[in-house]
Coordinates of N, CA, C and O in Angstrom, one line a residue:
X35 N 63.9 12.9 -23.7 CA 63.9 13.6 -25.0 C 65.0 13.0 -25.8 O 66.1 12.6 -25.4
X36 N 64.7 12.9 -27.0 CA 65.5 12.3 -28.0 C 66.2 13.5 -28.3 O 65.9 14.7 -28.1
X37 N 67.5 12.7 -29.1 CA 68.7 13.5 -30.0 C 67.5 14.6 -31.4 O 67.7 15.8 -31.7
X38 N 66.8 13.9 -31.7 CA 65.9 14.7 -32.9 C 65.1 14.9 -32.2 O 65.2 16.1 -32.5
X39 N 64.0 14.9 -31.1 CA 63.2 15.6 -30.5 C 63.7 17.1 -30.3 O 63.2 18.2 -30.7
X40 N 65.3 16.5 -29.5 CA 66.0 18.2 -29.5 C 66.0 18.9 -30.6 O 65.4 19.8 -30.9
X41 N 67.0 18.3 -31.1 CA 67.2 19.6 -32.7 C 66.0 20.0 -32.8 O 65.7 21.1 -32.4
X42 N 64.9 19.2 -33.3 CA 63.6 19.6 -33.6 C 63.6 21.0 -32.7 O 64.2 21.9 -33.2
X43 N 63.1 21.1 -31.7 CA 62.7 22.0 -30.7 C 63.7 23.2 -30.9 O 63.6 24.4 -30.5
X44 N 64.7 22.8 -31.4 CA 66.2 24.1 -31.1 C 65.8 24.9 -32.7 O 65.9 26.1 -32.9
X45 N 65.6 24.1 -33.3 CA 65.6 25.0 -35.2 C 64.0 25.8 -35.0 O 62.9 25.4 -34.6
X46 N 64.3 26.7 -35.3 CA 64.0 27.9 -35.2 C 64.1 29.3 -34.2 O 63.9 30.5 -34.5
X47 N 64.4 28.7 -33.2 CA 64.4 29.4 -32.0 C 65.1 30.7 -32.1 O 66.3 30.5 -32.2
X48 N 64.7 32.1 -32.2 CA 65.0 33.1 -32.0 C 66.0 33.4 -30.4 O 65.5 34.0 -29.5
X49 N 66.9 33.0 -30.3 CA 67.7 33.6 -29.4 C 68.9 34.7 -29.0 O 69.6 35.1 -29.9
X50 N 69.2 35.2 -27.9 CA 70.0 36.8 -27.9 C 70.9 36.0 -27.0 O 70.6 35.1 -26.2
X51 N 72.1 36.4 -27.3 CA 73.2 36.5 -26.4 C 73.7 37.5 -26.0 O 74.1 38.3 -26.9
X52 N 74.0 37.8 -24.8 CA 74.5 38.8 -24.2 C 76.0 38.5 -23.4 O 76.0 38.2 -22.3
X53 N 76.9 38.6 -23.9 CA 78.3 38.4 -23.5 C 79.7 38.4 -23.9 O 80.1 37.7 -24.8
X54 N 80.4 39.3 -23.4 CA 81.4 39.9 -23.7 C 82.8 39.5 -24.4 O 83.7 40.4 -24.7
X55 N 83.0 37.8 -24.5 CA 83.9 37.6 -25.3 C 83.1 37.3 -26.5 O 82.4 36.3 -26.8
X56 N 83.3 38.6 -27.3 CA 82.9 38.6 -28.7 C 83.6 37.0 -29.4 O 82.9 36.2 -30.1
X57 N 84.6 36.9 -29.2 CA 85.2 35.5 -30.3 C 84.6 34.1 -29.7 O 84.2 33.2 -30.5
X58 N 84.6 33.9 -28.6 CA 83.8 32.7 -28.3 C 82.7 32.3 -28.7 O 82.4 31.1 -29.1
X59 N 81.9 33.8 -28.7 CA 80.4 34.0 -28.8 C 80.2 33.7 -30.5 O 79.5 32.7 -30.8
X60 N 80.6 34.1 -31.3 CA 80.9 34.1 -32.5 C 80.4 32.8 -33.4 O 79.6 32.5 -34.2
X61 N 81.9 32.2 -32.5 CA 81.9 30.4 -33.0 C 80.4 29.7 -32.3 O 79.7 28.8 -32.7
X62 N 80.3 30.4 -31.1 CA 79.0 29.5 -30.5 C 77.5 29.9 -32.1 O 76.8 29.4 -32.8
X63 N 77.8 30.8 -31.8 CA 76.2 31.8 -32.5 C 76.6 30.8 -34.0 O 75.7 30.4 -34.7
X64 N 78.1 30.4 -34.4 CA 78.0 29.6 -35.6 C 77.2 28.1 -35.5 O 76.5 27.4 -36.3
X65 N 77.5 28.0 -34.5 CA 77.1 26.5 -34.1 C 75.3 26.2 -33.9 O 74.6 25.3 -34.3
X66 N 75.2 27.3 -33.0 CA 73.8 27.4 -32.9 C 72.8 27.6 -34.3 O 71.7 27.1 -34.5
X67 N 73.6 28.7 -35.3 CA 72.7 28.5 -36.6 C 72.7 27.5 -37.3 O 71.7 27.4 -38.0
X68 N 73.8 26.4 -37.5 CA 73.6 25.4 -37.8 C 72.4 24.7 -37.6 O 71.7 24.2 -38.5
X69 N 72.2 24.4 -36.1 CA 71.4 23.5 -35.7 C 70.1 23.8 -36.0 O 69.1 23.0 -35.9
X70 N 70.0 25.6 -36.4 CA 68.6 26.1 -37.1 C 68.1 27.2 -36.0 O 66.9 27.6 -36.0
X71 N 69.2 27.6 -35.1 CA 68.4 28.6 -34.5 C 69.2 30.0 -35.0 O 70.3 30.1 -35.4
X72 N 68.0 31.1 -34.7 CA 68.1 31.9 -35.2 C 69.1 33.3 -34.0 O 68.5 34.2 -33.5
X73 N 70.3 33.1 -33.9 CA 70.8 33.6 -32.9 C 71.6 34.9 -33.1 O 71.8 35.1 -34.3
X74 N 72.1 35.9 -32.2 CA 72.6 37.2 -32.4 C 73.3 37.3 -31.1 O 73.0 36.6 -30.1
X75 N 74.3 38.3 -31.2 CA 75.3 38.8 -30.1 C 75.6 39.9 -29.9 O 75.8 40.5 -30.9
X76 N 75.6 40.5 -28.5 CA 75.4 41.8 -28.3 C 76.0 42.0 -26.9 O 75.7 41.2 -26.0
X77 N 77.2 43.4 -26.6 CA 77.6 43.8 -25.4 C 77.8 44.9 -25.6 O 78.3 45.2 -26.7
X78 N 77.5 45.7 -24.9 CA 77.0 45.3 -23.4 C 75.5 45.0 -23.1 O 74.9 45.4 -24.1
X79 N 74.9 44.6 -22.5 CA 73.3 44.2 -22.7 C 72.5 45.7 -23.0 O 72.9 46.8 -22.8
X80 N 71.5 45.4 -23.5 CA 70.5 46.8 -23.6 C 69.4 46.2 -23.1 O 69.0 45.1 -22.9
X81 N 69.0 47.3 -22.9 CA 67.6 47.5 -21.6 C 66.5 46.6 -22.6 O 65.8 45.8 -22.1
X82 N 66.4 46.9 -23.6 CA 65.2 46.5 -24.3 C 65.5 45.2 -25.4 O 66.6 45.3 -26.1
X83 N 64.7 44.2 -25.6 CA 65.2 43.3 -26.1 C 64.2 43.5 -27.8 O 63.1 44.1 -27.8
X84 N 64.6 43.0 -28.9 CA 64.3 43.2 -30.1 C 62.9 41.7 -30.0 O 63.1 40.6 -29.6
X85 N 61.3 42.3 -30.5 CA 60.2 42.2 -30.4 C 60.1 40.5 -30.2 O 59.5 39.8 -29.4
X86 N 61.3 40.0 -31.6 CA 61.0 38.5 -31.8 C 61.8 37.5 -30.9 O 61.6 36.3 -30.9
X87 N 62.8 38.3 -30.1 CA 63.6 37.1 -29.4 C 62.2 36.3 -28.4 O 61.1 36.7 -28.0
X88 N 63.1 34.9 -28.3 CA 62.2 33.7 -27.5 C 63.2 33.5 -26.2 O 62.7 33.1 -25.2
X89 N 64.1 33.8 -26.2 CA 65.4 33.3 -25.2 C 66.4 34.1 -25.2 O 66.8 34.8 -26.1
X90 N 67.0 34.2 -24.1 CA 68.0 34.8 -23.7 C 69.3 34.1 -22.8 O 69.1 33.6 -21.8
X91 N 70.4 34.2 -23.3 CA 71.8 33.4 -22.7 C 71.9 34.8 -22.6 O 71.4 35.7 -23.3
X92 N 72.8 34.8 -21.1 CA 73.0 36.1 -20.6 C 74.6 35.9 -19.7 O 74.7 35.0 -18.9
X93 N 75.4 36.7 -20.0 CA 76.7 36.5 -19.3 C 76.7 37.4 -17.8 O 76.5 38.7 -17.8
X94 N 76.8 36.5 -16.6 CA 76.8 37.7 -15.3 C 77.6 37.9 -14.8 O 78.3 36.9 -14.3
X95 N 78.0 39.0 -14.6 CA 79.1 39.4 -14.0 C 78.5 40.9 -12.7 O 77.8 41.9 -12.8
X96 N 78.9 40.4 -12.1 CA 78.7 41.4 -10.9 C 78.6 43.0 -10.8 O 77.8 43.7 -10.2
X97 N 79.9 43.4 -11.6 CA 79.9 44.9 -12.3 C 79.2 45.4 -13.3 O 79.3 46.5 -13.8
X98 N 78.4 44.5 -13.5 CA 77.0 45.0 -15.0 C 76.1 44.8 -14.3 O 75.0 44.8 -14.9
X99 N 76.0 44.6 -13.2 CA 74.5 44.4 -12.5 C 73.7 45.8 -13.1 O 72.7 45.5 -13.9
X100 N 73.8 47.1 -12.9 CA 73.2 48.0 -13.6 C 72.5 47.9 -14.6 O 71.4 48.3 -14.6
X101 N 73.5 47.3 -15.8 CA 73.0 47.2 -17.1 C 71.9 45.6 -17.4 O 71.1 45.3 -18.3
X102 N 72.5 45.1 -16.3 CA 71.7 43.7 -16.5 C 70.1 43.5 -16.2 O 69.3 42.8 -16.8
X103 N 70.0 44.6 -14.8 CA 68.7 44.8 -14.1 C 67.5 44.8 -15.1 O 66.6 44.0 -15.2
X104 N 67.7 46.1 -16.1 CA 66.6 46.4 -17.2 C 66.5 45.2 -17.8 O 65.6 44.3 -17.8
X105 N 67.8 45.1 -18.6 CA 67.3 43.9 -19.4 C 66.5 42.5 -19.0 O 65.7 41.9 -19.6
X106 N 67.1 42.3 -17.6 CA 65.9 40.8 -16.6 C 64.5 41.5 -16.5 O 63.6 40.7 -16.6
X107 N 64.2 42.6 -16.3 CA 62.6 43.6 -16.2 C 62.5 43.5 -17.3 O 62.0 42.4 -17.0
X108 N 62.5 43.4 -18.5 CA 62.3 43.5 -19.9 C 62.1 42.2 -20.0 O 60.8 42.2 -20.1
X109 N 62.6 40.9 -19.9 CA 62.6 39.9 -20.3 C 61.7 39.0 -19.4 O 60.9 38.2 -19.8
X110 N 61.8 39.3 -18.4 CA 60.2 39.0 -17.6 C 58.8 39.7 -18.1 O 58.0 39.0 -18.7
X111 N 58.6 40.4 -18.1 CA 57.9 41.5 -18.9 C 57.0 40.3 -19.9 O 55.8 39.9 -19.8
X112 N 58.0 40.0 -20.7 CA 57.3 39.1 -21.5 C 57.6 38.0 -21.5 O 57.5 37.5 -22.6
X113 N 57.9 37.3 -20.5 CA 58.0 35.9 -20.1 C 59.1 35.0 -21.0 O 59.0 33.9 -21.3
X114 N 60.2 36.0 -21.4 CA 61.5 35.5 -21.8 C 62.2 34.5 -21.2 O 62.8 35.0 -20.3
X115 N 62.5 33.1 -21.4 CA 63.5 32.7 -20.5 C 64.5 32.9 -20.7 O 65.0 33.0 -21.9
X116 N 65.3 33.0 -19.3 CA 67.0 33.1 -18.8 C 67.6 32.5 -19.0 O 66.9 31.4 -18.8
X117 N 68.6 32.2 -19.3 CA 70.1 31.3 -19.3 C 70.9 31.8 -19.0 O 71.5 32.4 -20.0
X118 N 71.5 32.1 -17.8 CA 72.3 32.7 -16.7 C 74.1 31.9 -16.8 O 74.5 31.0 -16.1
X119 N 74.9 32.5 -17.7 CA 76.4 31.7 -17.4 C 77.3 33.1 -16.5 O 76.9 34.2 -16.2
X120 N 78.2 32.7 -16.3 CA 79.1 33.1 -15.7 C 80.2 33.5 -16.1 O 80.8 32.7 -16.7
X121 N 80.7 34.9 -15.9 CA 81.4 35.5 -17.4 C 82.8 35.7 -17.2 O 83.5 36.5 -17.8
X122 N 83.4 34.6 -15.7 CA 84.4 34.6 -15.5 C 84.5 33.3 -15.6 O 83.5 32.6 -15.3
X123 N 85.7 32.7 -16.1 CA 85.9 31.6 -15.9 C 86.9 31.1 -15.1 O 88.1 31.4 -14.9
X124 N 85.9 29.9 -14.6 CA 87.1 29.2 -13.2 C 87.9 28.3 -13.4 O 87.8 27.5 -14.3
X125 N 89.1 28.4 -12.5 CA 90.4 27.5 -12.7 C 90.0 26.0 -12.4 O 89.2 25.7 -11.5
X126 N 90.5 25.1 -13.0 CA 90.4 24.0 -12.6 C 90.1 23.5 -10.9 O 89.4 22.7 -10.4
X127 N 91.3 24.7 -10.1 CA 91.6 23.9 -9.0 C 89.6 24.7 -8.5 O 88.7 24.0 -8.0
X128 N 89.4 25.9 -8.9 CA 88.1 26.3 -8.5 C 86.7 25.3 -8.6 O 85.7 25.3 -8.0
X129 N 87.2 24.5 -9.6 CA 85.8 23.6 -10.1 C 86.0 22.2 -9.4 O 85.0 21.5 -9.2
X130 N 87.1 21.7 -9.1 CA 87.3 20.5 -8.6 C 86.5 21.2 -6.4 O 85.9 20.4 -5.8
X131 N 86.9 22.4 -5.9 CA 86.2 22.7 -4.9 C 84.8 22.9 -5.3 O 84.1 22.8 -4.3
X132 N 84.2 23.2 -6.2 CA 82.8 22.6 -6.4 C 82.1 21.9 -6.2 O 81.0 21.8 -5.7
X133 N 83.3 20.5 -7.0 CA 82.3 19.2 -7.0 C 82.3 18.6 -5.8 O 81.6 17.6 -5.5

């Protein structure tokens, strides 16, 4: 896939974010409308997702599994894809035991 293949595919895209550092998310959701997609931000997740989203970036954290559950039944439902990050962030020495 090309550099404009991508963009192409990314402008318009209706996508939801779900994740708790409001200021990160902010600058991302700025970046993403640039590129032409149509993006929004929201915490804590809700059960039901708004008719037109295509995608879902979702922040997981272990203690929202409750609130997370509906919203993955919802988004399966209608064959939403997932983008699963991780809503803690790891220390260097954590990521270097990764690789």
């Amino acid at each position: 896939m090309t550099e404009q293949s991508l963009l192409a595919t990314l402008s318009g895209v209706r996508l939801h974010i779900f994740h708790p550092d409001s200021q990160s998310v902010r600058a991302f959701c700025a970046s993403l409308t640039q590129l032409g997609c149509h993006a929004q931000h929201s915490w804590p997740p809700a059960a039901s997702l708004s008719t037109d989203t295509q995608l879902l970036l979702v922040a997981i954290d272990m203690h929202q599994q409750p609130l997370l559950t509906p919203l993955f039944i919802s988004a399966r439902e209608r064959d939403i894809p997932i983008i699963a990050v991780s809503a803690t962030a790891a220390t260097p020495a954590e990521c270097h035991r990764c690789a």
